[in-house]
Amino acid sequence: MPIDPTLPYDEANIFAKILRGEIPSKKVYEDDHALAFHDIAPQAPVHILVIPKGAYVSWDDFTAKASDAEIAGFARAVGHVAREAGLVDAGYRVLYNVGVNGGQEVPHLHAHIFGGKPLGRMIG
Ligand code: AMP
């Protein structure tokens, strides 16, 4: 079910639990601003999620409220993870689903990084 983007941050969401170490993830990277782990249901040969450590519901919430340091740190983490995954030469896609029309299901901001095969044009 897509989330209701008007609701406040839910500390019980699954990515908040991953950040707190309450449930496991296949971690690929972590720094002061971000955590990256493999998507549990990959939709490409490489499908990694990058999440900020702060409590932000969505890309909209993050870009409206996060500090410049949080935004810069998160953006650098997304780029770093893609480079470390070896995706740059062949290319890759970064996707943020936002709210109902975006089909966002987990109410903690996450960047999807897809790669490892030609991904087609845009949203099909
Ligand atoms: P979205 O529709 O943009 O909110 O995407 C949520 C993503 O989170 C989906 O691709 C799910 O497969 C993924 N996901 C859900 N639970 C987990 C989990 N415990 N560990 C890793 N990925 C997850």
CSV table of N, CA, C and O and ligand atoms in Angstrom, one decimal:
chain,number,residue,atom,x,y,z
A,1,MET,N,0.8,-1.2,0.0
A,1,MET,CA,0.0,0.0,0.0
A,1,MET,C,0.9,1.2,0.0
A,1,MET,O,1.7,1.4,0.9
A,2,PRO,N,0.7,2.2,-0.9
A,2,PRO,CA,1.4,3.4,-0.9
A,2,PRO,C,1.1,4.2,0.4
A,2,PRO,O,0.0,4.1,1.0
A,3,ILE,N,2.1,4.9,0.9
A,3,ILE,CA,1.9,5.6,2.2
A,3,ILE,C,1.1,6.9,2.0
A,3,ILE,O,0.9,7.4,0.9
A,4,ASP,N,0.6,7.4,3.1
A,4,ASP,CA,-0.1,8.7,3.1
A,4,ASP,C,1.0,9.7,3.5
A,4,ASP,O,1.5,9.7,4.6
A,5,PRO,N,1.4,10.5,2.5
A,5,PRO,CA,2.6,11.4,2.7
A,5,PRO,C,2.3,12.5,3.7
A,5,PRO,O,3.2,13.3,4.1
A,6,THR,N,1.1,12.7,4.1
A,6,THR,CA,0.8,13.8,5.1
A,6,THR,C,1.0,13.3,6.5
A,6,THR,O,0.9,14.2,7.4
A,7,LEU,N,1.1,12.0,6.7
A,7,LEU,CA,1.3,11.5,8.1
A,7,LEU,C,2.7,11.9,8.6
A,7,LEU,O,3.6,12.0,7.9
A,8,PRO,N,2.8,12.1,10.0
A,8,PRO,CA,4.2,12.4,10.5
A,8,PRO,C,5.0,11.1,10.5
A,8,PRO,O,4.5,10.0,10.2
A,9,TYR,N,6.3,11.3,10.7
A,9,TYR,CA,7.3,10.2,10.7
A,9,TYR,C,6.9,9.1,11.6
A,9,TYR,O,6.6,9.3,12.8
A,10,ASP,N,6.9,7.8,11.2
A,10,ASP,CA,6.5,6.7,12.0
A,10,ASP,C,7.8,5.9,12.4
A,10,ASP,O,8.4,5.3,11.6
A,11,GLU,N,8.1,6.0,13.7
A,11,GLU,CA,9.3,5.4,14.2
A,11,GLU,C,9.3,3.9,14.1
A,11,GLU,O,10.3,3.2,14.3
A,12,ALA,N,8.1,3.3,13.8
A,12,ALA,CA,8.0,1.9,13.7
A,12,ALA,C,8.2,1.4,12.3
A,12,ALA,O,8.0,0.2,12.0
A,13,ASN,N,8.5,2.3,11.4
A,13,ASN,CA,8.6,1.8,10.0
A,13,ASN,C,9.8,0.9,9.8
A,13,ASN,O,10.8,0.9,10.6
A,14,ILE,N,9.8,0.0,8.8
A,14,ILE,CA,10.8,-1.0,8.7
A,14,ILE,C,12.2,-0.5,8.6
A,14,ILE,O,13.2,-1.1,9.1
A,15,PHE,N,12.4,0.6,7.9
A,15,PHE,CA,13.8,1.1,7.7
A,15,PHE,C,14.3,1.8,9.0
A,15,PHE,O,15.5,1.8,9.3
A,16,ALA,N,13.4,2.3,9.8
A,16,ALA,CA,13.8,2.8,11.1
A,16,ALA,C,14.3,1.7,12.0
A,16,ALA,O,15.2,1.8,12.7
A,17,LYS,N,13.6,0.5,11.9
A,17,LYS,CA,14.0,-0.7,12.6
A,17,LYS,C,15.4,-1.2,12.1
A,17,LYS,O,16.2,-1.6,12.9
A,18,ILE,N,15.6,-1.1,10.8
A,18,ILE,CA,16.9,-1.5,10.3
A,18,ILE,C,18.0,-0.5,10.8
A,18,ILE,O,19.1,-0.9,11.3
A,19,LEU,N,17.7,0.8,10.8
A,19,LEU,CA,18.7,1.8,11.4
A,19,LEU,C,19.0,1.5,12.8
A,19,LEU,O,20.1,1.7,13.2
A,20,ARG,N,18.0,1.1,13.6
A,20,ARG,CA,18.2,0.8,15.0
A,20,ARG,C,18.8,-0.6,15.3
A,20,ARG,O,19.1,-0.9,16.4
A,21,GLY,N,19.0,-1.3,14.2
A,21,GLY,CA,19.6,-2.7,14.3
A,21,GLY,C,18.6,-3.7,14.9
A,21,GLY,O,19.0,-4.8,15.3
A,22,GLU,N,17.3,-3.4,14.8
A,22,GLU,CA,16.3,-4.3,15.4
A,22,GLU,C,15.9,-5.4,14.4
A,22,GLU,O,15.5,-6.5,14.9
A,23,ILE,N,16.1,-5.2,13.1
A,23,ILE,CA,16.0,-6.2,12.1
A,23,ILE,C,17.2,-6.2,11.2
A,23,ILE,O,17.8,-5.1,11.0
A,24,PRO,N,17.6,-7.3,10.7
A,24,PRO,CA,18.8,-7.4,9.9
A,24,PRO,C,18.6,-6.8,8.5
A,24,PRO,O,17.5,-6.7,8.0
A,25,SER,N,19.8,-6.4,7.9
A,25,SER,CA,19.8,-6.0,6.5
A,25,SER,C,21.1,-6.5,5.9
A,25,SER,O,22.1,-6.7,6.7
A,26,LYS,N,21.2,-6.6,4.6
A,26,LYS,CA,22.4,-6.9,3.9
A,26,LYS,C,23.2,-5.6,3.6
A,26,LYS,O,23.0,-5.0,2.5
A,27,LYS,N,23.9,-5.1,4.6
A,27,LYS,CA,24.5,-3.8,4.5
A,27,LYS,C,25.6,-3.8,3.5
A,27,LYS,O,26.5,-4.7,3.5
A,28,VAL,N,25.7,-2.7,2.7
A,28,VAL,CA,26.8,-2.5,1.8
A,28,VAL,C,27.6,-1.3,2.1
A,28,VAL,O,28.8,-1.2,1.7
A,29,TYR,N,27.1,-0.3,2.9
A,29,TYR,CA,27.8,0.9,3.2
A,29,TYR,C,27.1,1.6,4.4
A,29,TYR,O,25.9,1.6,4.5
A,30,GLU,N,27.9,2.3,5.2
A,30,GLU,CA,27.4,3.1,6.3
A,30,GLU,C,28.4,4.2,6.6
A,30,GLU,O,29.6,4.0,6.6
A,31,ASP,N,27.8,5.4,6.8
A,31,ASP,CA,28.6,6.5,7.3
A,31,ASP,C,27.8,7.4,8.2
A,31,ASP,O,26.7,6.9,8.6
A,32,ASP,N,28.2,8.6,8.6
A,32,ASP,CA,27.5,9.4,9.5
A,32,ASP,C,26.1,9.8,9.1
A,32,ASP,O,25.2,10.0,9.9
A,33,HIS,N,25.9,9.9,7.7
A,33,HIS,CA,24.7,10.4,7.2
A,33,HIS,C,23.8,9.3,6.6
A,33,HIS,O,22.6,9.6,6.4
A,34,ALA,N,24.3,8.2,6.2
A,34,ALA,CA,23.5,7.2,5.4
A,34,ALA,C,23.9,5.8,5.7
A,34,ALA,O,25.0,5.5,6.2
A,35,LEU,N,22.9,4.9,5.4
A,35,LEU,CA,23.1,3.5,5.4
A,35,LEU,C,22.6,2.9,4.1
A,35,LEU,O,21.5,3.4,3.6
A,36,ALA,N,23.3,2.0,3.5
A,36,ALA,CA,22.9,1.4,2.2
A,36,ALA,C,22.9,-0.1,2.4
A,36,ALA,O,23.8,-0.7,3.1
A,37,PHE,N,21.9,-0.7,1.8
A,37,PHE,CA,21.7,-2.2,2.0
A,37,PHE,C,21.0,-2.7,0.7
A,37,PHE,O,20.3,-2.0,0.0
A,38,HIS,N,21.1,-4.0,0.5
A,38,HIS,CA,20.4,-4.6,-0.7
A,38,HIS,C,18.9,-4.7,-0.5
A,38,HIS,O,18.4,-5.0,0.6
A,39,ASP,N,18.2,-4.4,-1.5
A,39,ASP,CA,16.7,-4.5,-1.5
A,39,ASP,C,16.4,-6.0,-1.3
A,39,ASP,O,17.0,-6.8,-1.9
A,40,ILE,N,15.4,-6.2,-0.5
A,40,ILE,CA,15.0,-7.6,-0.2
A,40,ILE,C,14.3,-8.3,-1.4
A,40,ILE,O,14.2,-9.5,-1.4
A,41,ALA,N,13.8,-7.5,-2.3
A,41,ALA,CA,13.1,-8.0,-3.5
A,41,ALA,C,13.7,-7.3,-4.7
A,41,ALA,O,13.0,-6.5,-5.3
A,42,PRO,N,14.9,-7.7,-5.1
A,42,PRO,CA,15.6,-6.9,-6.1
A,42,PRO,C,14.8,-6.9,-7.5
A,42,PRO,O,14.4,-8.0,-7.9
A,43,GLN,N,14.8,-5.7,-8.1
A,43,GLN,CA,14.1,-5.6,-9.4
A,43,GLN,C,15.1,-5.4,-10.6
A,43,GLN,O,14.7,-5.1,-11.7
A,44,ALA,N,16.4,-5.6,-10.3
A,44,ALA,CA,17.5,-5.6,-11.3
A,44,ALA,C,18.6,-6.4,-10.7
A,44,ALA,O,18.6,-6.7,-9.5
A,45,PRO,N,19.6,-6.7,-11.5
A,45,PRO,CA,20.8,-7.5,-10.9
A,45,PRO,C,21.4,-6.8,-9.8
A,45,PRO,O,21.9,-7.5,-8.8
A,46,VAL,N,21.5,-5.5,-9.8
A,46,VAL,CA,21.9,-4.7,-8.6
A,46,VAL,C,20.7,-3.8,-8.2
A,46,VAL,O,20.2,-3.1,-9.1
A,47,HIS,N,20.3,-3.9,-7.0
A,47,HIS,CA,19.2,-3.1,-6.5
A,47,HIS,C,19.5,-2.8,-5.0
A,47,HIS,O,19.3,-3.6,-4.1
A,48,ILE,N,20.1,-1.6,-4.8
A,48,ILE,CA,20.6,-1.2,-3.5
A,48,ILE,C,19.7,0.0,-3.0
A,48,ILE,O,19.4,0.9,-3.8
A,49,LEU,N,19.4,0.0,-1.7
A,49,LEU,CA,18.6,1.1,-1.1
A,49,LEU,C,19.6,1.9,-0.3
A,49,LEU,O,20.4,1.4,0.4
A,50,VAL,N,19.5,3.3,-0.4
A,50,VAL,CA,20.3,4.1,0.4
A,50,VAL,C,19.4,5.0,1.2
A,50,VAL,O,18.5,5.6,0.6
A,51,ILE,N,19.5,5.0,2.5
A,51,ILE,CA,18.6,5.8,3.4
A,51,ILE,C,19.4,6.8,4.3
A,51,ILE,O,20.5,6.5,4.7
A,52,PRO,N,18.8,7.9,4.5
A,52,PRO,CA,19.5,8.9,5.5
A,52,PRO,C,19.3,8.4,6.9
A,52,PRO,O,18.3,7.7,7.2
A,53,LYS,N,20.2,8.8,7.8
A,53,LYS,CA,20.1,8.4,9.2
A,53,LYS,C,19.0,9.2,9.9
A,53,LYS,O,18.5,8.7,10.9
A,54,GLY,N,18.7,10.4,9.4
A,54,GLY,CA,17.7,11.2,10.0
A,54,GLY,C,16.3,10.7,9.7
A,54,GLY,O,16.1,9.9,8.8
A,55,ALA,N,15.3,11.1,10.5
A,55,ALA,CA,13.9,10.7,10.4
A,55,ALA,C,13.2,11.5,9.4
A,55,ALA,O,12.5,12.5,9.7
A,56,TYR,N,13.3,11.1,8.1
A,56,TYR,CA,12.6,11.9,7.0
A,56,TYR,C,11.7,10.9,6.3
A,56,TYR,O,12.1,9.8,5.9
A,57,VAL,N,10.4,11.3,6.1
A,57,VAL,CA,9.4,10.4,5.5
A,57,VAL,C,9.7,10.2,4.0
A,57,VAL,O,9.5,9.0,3.5
A,58,SER,N,10.2,11.2,3.3
A,58,SER,CA,10.2,11.1,1.9
A,58,SER,C,11.3,12.1,1.4
A,58,SER,O,11.8,12.9,2.1
A,59,TRP,N,11.5,12.0,0.1
A,59,TRP,CA,12.4,13.0,-0.6
A,59,TRP,C,11.8,14.4,-0.4
A,59,TRP,O,12.6,15.4,-0.2
A,60,ASP,N,10.5,14.6,-0.4
A,60,ASP,CA,9.9,15.9,-0.2
A,60,ASP,C,10.2,16.4,1.2
A,60,ASP,O,10.7,17.5,1.4
A,61,ASP,N,10.0,15.6,2.2
A,61,ASP,CA,10.3,15.9,3.6
A,61,ASP,C,11.7,16.2,3.8
A,61,ASP,O,12.1,17.3,4.4
A,62,PHE,N,12.6,15.4,3.2
A,62,PHE,CA,14.1,15.6,3.4
A,62,PHE,C,14.5,16.9,2.8
A,62,PHE,O,15.3,17.7,3.4
A,63,THR,N,14.1,17.2,1.5
A,63,THR,CA,14.6,18.4,0.9
A,63,THR,C,14.0,19.6,1.4
A,63,THR,O,14.6,20.7,1.3
A,64,ALA,N,12.9,19.5,2.1
A,64,ALA,CA,12.3,20.7,2.8
A,64,ALA,C,13.0,20.9,4.2
A,64,ALA,O,13.1,22.1,4.6
A,65,LYS,N,13.3,19.9,4.9
A,65,LYS,CA,13.7,20.1,6.3
A,65,LYS,C,15.1,19.7,6.7
A,65,LYS,O,15.6,20.2,7.7
A,66,ALA,N,15.8,18.9,5.9
A,66,ALA,CA,17.2,18.4,6.3
A,66,ALA,C,18.2,19.6,6.2
A,66,ALA,O,18.0,20.5,5.4
A,67,SER,N,19.2,19.5,7.0
A,67,SER,CA,20.3,20.5,6.9
A,67,SER,C,21.1,20.3,5.6
A,67,SER,O,21.1,19.2,5.0
A,68,ASP,N,21.9,21.3,5.3
A,68,ASP,CA,22.7,21.2,4.1
A,68,ASP,C,23.7,20.1,4.3
A,68,ASP,O,24.0,19.4,3.3
A,69,ALA,N,24.2,19.9,5.5
A,69,ALA,CA,25.2,18.8,5.7
A,69,ALA,C,24.5,17.4,5.5
A,69,ALA,O,25.2,16.5,4.9
A,70,GLU,N,23.3,17.3,6.0
A,70,GLU,CA,22.6,16.0,5.8
A,70,GLU,C,22.4,15.7,4.3
A,70,GLU,O,22.5,14.6,3.8
A,71,ILE,N,21.9,16.8,3.6
A,71,ILE,CA,21.6,16.6,2.1
A,71,ILE,C,22.9,16.3,1.4
A,71,ILE,O,23.0,15.4,0.6
A,72,ALA,N,24.0,17.0,1.7
A,72,ALA,CA,25.2,16.8,1.0
A,72,ALA,C,25.8,15.4,1.3
A,72,ALA,O,26.2,14.6,0.5
A,73,GLY,N,25.7,15.0,2.6
A,73,GLY,CA,26.2,13.7,3.0
A,73,GLY,C,25.4,12.6,2.4
A,73,GLY,O,26.0,11.6,1.9
A,74,PHE,N,24.1,12.7,2.3
A,74,PHE,CA,23.3,11.7,1.7
A,74,PHE,C,23.6,11.6,0.2
A,74,PHE,O,23.8,10.5,-0.3
A,75,ALA,N,23.7,12.7,-0.5
A,75,ALA,CA,23.9,12.7,-1.9
A,75,ALA,C,25.3,12.1,-2.2
A,75,ALA,O,25.4,11.3,-3.1
A,76,ARG,N,26.3,12.4,-1.4
A,76,ARG,CA,27.6,11.8,-1.6
A,76,ARG,C,27.6,10.3,-1.4
A,76,ARG,O,28.2,9.5,-2.0
A,77,ALA,N,26.8,9.9,-0.4
A,77,ALA,CA,26.7,8.5,-0.1
A,77,ALA,C,26.1,7.7,-1.3
A,77,ALA,O,26.5,6.6,-1.6
A,78,VAL,N,25.0,8.3,-1.9
A,78,VAL,CA,24.4,7.6,-3.0
A,78,VAL,C,25.4,7.4,-4.1
A,78,VAL,O,25.5,6.3,-4.7
A,79,GLY,N,26.2,8.5,-4.4
A,79,GLY,CA,27.2,8.4,-5.5
A,79,GLY,C,28.3,7.4,-5.1
A,79,GLY,O,28.7,6.6,-6.0
A,80,HIS,N,28.7,7.4,-3.9
A,80,HIS,CA,29.7,6.5,-3.4
A,80,HIS,C,29.3,5.0,-3.6
A,80,HIS,O,30.1,4.2,-4.1
A,81,VAL,N,28.1,4.8,-3.1
A,81,VAL,CA,27.6,3.4,-3.2
A,81,VAL,C,27.6,2.9,-4.6
A,81,VAL,O,28.0,1.7,-4.9
A,82,ALA,N,27.1,3.7,-5.6
A,82,ALA,CA,27.0,3.3,-7.0
A,82,ALA,C,28.4,3.1,-7.5
A,82,ALA,O,28.6,2.1,-8.3
A,83,ARG,N,29.4,4.0,-7.2
A,83,ARG,CA,30.8,3.7,-7.6
A,83,ARG,C,31.3,2.5,-7.1
A,83,ARG,O,31.9,1.7,-7.8
A,84,GLU,N,31.1,2.2,-5.8
A,84,GLU,CA,31.7,1.0,-5.1
A,84,GLU,C,31.0,-0.2,-5.7
A,84,GLU,O,31.7,-1.3,-5.6
A,85,ALA,N,29.8,-0.1,-6.1
A,85,ALA,CA,29.1,-1.3,-6.7
A,85,ALA,C,29.6,-1.5,-8.2
A,85,ALA,O,29.1,-2.5,-8.8
A,86,GLY,N,30.4,-0.7,-8.7
A,86,GLY,CA,31.0,-0.9,-10.0
A,86,GLY,C,30.0,-0.5,-11.1
A,86,GLY,O,30.1,-1.0,-12.2
A,87,LEU,N,29.1,0.4,-10.8
A,87,LEU,CA,28.0,0.7,-11.8
A,87,LEU,C,28.3,1.8,-12.7
A,87,LEU,O,27.5,2.0,-13.7
A,88,VAL,N,29.3,2.6,-12.5
A,88,VAL,CA,29.5,3.9,-13.2
A,88,VAL,C,29.7,3.6,-14.7
A,88,VAL,O,29.1,4.3,-15.6
A,89,ASP,N,30.6,2.7,-15.1
A,89,ASP,CA,31.0,2.6,-16.5
A,89,ASP,C,29.8,2.2,-17.3
A,89,ASP,O,29.6,2.7,-18.4
A,90,ALA,N,29.0,1.2,-16.9
A,90,ALA,CA,27.9,0.8,-17.7
A,90,ALA,C,26.7,1.6,-17.5
A,90,ALA,O,25.7,1.6,-18.3
A,91,GLY,N,26.6,2.4,-16.4
A,91,GLY,CA,25.5,3.3,-16.1
A,91,GLY,C,24.5,2.6,-15.1
A,91,GLY,O,24.5,1.4,-14.9
A,92,TYR,N,23.7,3.5,-14.6
A,92,TYR,CA,22.7,3.0,-13.6
A,92,TYR,C,21.6,4.0,-13.4
A,92,TYR,O,21.6,5.0,-14.1
A,93,ARG,N,20.6,3.7,-12.6
A,93,ARG,CA,19.5,4.6,-12.3
A,93,ARG,C,19.3,4.8,-10.8
A,93,ARG,O,19.4,3.8,-10.1
A,94,VAL,N,19.0,6.0,-10.5
A,94,VAL,CA,18.6,6.4,-9.1
A,94,VAL,C,17.1,6.8,-9.1
A,94,VAL,O,16.7,7.6,-10.0
A,95,LEU,N,16.3,6.2,-8.2
A,95,LEU,CA,14.9,6.5,-8.2
A,95,LEU,C,14.4,6.8,-6.8
A,95,LEU,O,14.8,6.1,-5.9
A,96,TYR,N,13.6,7.8,-6.7
A,96,TYR,CA,12.9,8.1,-5.4
A,96,TYR,C,11.4,8.0,-5.7
A,96,TYR,O,10.9,8.8,-6.5
A,97,ASN,N,10.7,7.1,-5.0
A,97,ASN,CA,9.3,7.1,-5.1
A,97,ASN,C,8.8,8.0,-4.0
A,97,ASN,O,9.2,7.9,-2.8
A,98,VAL,N,7.8,8.9,-4.3
A,98,VAL,CA,7.3,9.8,-3.3
A,98,VAL,C,5.8,9.7,-3.3
A,98,VAL,O,5.1,10.0,-4.4
A,99,GLY,N,5.2,9.4,-2.2
A,99,GLY,CA,3.8,9.5,-2.0
A,99,GLY,C,3.0,8.5,-2.8
A,99,GLY,O,3.5,7.5,-3.3
A,100,VAL,N,1.7,8.8,-2.9
A,100,VAL,CA,0.8,7.8,-3.5
A,100,VAL,C,1.1,7.6,-5.0
A,100,VAL,O,1.2,6.5,-5.4
A,101,ASN,N,1.1,8.7,-5.8
A,101,ASN,CA,1.3,8.5,-7.2
A,101,ASN,C,2.7,7.9,-7.5
A,101,ASN,O,2.9,7.2,-8.5
A,102,GLY,N,3.7,8.2,-6.6
A,102,GLY,CA,5.0,7.6,-6.8
A,102,GLY,C,5.1,6.1,-6.4
A,102,GLY,O,6.1,5.5,-6.6
A,103,GLY,N,4.0,5.6,-5.7
A,103,GLY,CA,4.0,4.2,-5.2
A,103,GLY,C,4.9,4.0,-4.0
A,103,GLY,O,5.4,2.8,-3.8
A,104,GLN,N,5.2,5.0,-3.2
A,104,GLN,CA,6.1,4.8,-2.1
A,104,GLN,C,5.4,4.0,-1.0
A,104,GLN,O,4.3,4.3,-0.6
A,105,GLU,N,6.1,2.9,-0.6
A,105,GLU,CA,5.5,2.0,0.4
A,105,GLU,C,6.1,2.1,1.8
A,105,GLU,O,5.5,1.8,2.8
A,106,VAL,N,7.4,2.4,1.9
A,106,VAL,CA,8.1,2.5,3.2
A,106,VAL,C,8.3,4.0,3.5
A,106,VAL,O,8.9,4.7,2.7
A,107,PRO,N,7.8,4.5,4.6
A,107,PRO,CA,7.7,5.9,4.9
A,107,PRO,C,9.0,6.4,5.6
A,107,PRO,O,9.0,7.1,6.6
A,108,HIS,N,10.2,6.0,5.0
A,108,HIS,CA,11.5,6.6,5.4
A,108,HIS,C,12.2,6.8,4.1
A,108,HIS,O,12.3,5.8,3.3
A,109,LEU,N,12.6,8.0,3.8
A,109,LEU,CA,13.3,8.3,2.5
A,109,LEU,C,14.3,7.2,2.1
A,109,LEU,O,15.1,6.8,2.9
A,110,HIS,N,14.2,6.8,0.9
A,110,HIS,CA,15.2,5.8,0.3
A,110,HIS,C,15.4,6.1,-1.1
A,110,HIS,O,14.5,6.3,-1.9
A,111,ALA,N,16.7,6.1,-1.5
A,111,ALA,CA,17.1,6.1,-2.9
A,111,ALA,C,17.2,4.6,-3.4
A,111,ALA,O,17.9,3.9,-2.7
A,112,HIS,N,16.5,4.3,-4.5
A,112,HIS,CA,16.8,3.0,-5.1
A,112,HIS,C,17.9,3.2,-6.1
A,112,HIS,O,17.8,4.1,-7.0
A,113,ILE,N,18.9,2.4,-6.0
A,113,ILE,CA,20.0,2.3,-7.1
A,113,ILE,C,19.8,1.0,-7.8
A,113,ILE,O,19.9,-0.1,-7.2
A,114,PHE,N,19.5,1.2,-9.1
A,114,PHE,CA,19.4,0.0,-10.0
A,114,PHE,C,20.5,-0.1,-11.0
A,114,PHE,O,20.9,0.9,-11.6
A,115,GLY,N,21.0,-1.3,-11.3
A,115,GLY,CA,22.0,-1.4,-12.3
A,115,GLY,C,22.3,-2.9,-12.6
A,115,GLY,O,21.6,-3.8,-12.2
A,116,GLY,N,23.3,-3.1,-13.5
A,116,GLY,CA,23.6,-4.4,-13.8
A,116,GLY,C,23.0,-4.9,-15.1
A,116,GLY,O,23.3,-6.1,-15.6
A,117,LYS,N,22.2,-4.1,-15.7
A,117,LYS,CA,21.6,-4.5,-17.1
A,117,LYS,C,21.0,-3.2,-17.7
A,117,LYS,O,20.8,-2.2,-16.9
A,118,PRO,N,20.8,-3.2,-19.0
A,118,PRO,CA,20.1,-2.0,-19.6
A,118,PRO,C,18.7,-1.9,-18.9
A,118,PRO,O,17.9,-2.9,-18.8
A,119,LEU,N,18.4,-0.7,-18.5
A,119,LEU,CA,17.1,-0.5,-17.7
A,119,LEU,C,16.0,0.1,-18.5
A,119,LEU,O,14.9,0.3,-17.9
A,120,GLY,N,16.2,0.3,-19.8
A,120,GLY,CA,15.1,0.8,-20.6
A,120,GLY,C,14.9,2.3,-20.4
A,120,GLY,O,15.7,2.9,-19.6
A,121,ARG,N,13.9,2.9,-21.0
A,121,ARG,CA,13.7,4.3,-21.0
A,121,ARG,C,12.8,4.7,-19.9
A,121,ARG,O,11.6,4.2,-19.9
A,122,MET,N,13.2,5.5,-18.9
A,122,MET,CA,12.3,6.1,-17.9
A,122,MET,C,11.4,5.1,-17.2
A,122,MET,O,11.8,4.2,-16.7
A,123,ILE,N,10.1,5.3,-17.3
A,123,ILE,CA,9.1,4.4,-16.6
A,123,ILE,C,8.4,3.5,-17.5
A,123,ILE,O,7.3,3.0,-17.1
A,124,GLY,N,8.9,3.2,-18.6
A,124,GLY,CA,8.4,2.2,-19.5
A,124,GLY,C,7.2,2.7,-20.4
A,124,GLY,O,6.4,2.1,-20.9
B,1,AMP,P1,9.1,2.0,-2.2
B,1,AMP,O1,8.0,1.4,-3.0
B,1,AMP,O2,9.9,3.0,-3.0
B,1,AMP,O3,8.7,2.5,-0.8
B,1,AMP,O4,10.2,0.8,-2.0
B,1,AMP,C1,10.3,0.1,-0.8
B,1,AMP,C2,11.4,-1.0,-1.1
B,1,AMP,O5,11.8,-1.5,0.1
B,1,AMP,C3,10.9,-2.2,-2.0
B,1,AMP,O6,11.7,-2.3,-3.1
B,1,AMP,C4,11.0,-3.4,-1.0
B,1,AMP,O7,11.4,-4.5,-1.7
B,1,AMP,C5,12.1,-2.9,-0.1
B,1,AMP,N1,12.1,-3.5,1.3
B,1,AMP,C6,11.0,-3.7,2.1
B,1,AMP,N2,11.4,-4.3,3.2
B,1,AMP,C7,12.7,-4.4,3.1
B,1,AMP,C8,13.7,-5.0,4.0
B,1,AMP,N3,13.4,-5.5,5.2
B,1,AMP,N4,15.0,-5.0,3.6
B,1,AMP,C9,15.3,-4.5,2.4
B,1,AMP,N5,14.5,-4.0,1.5
B,1,AMP,C10,13.2,-4.0,1.9
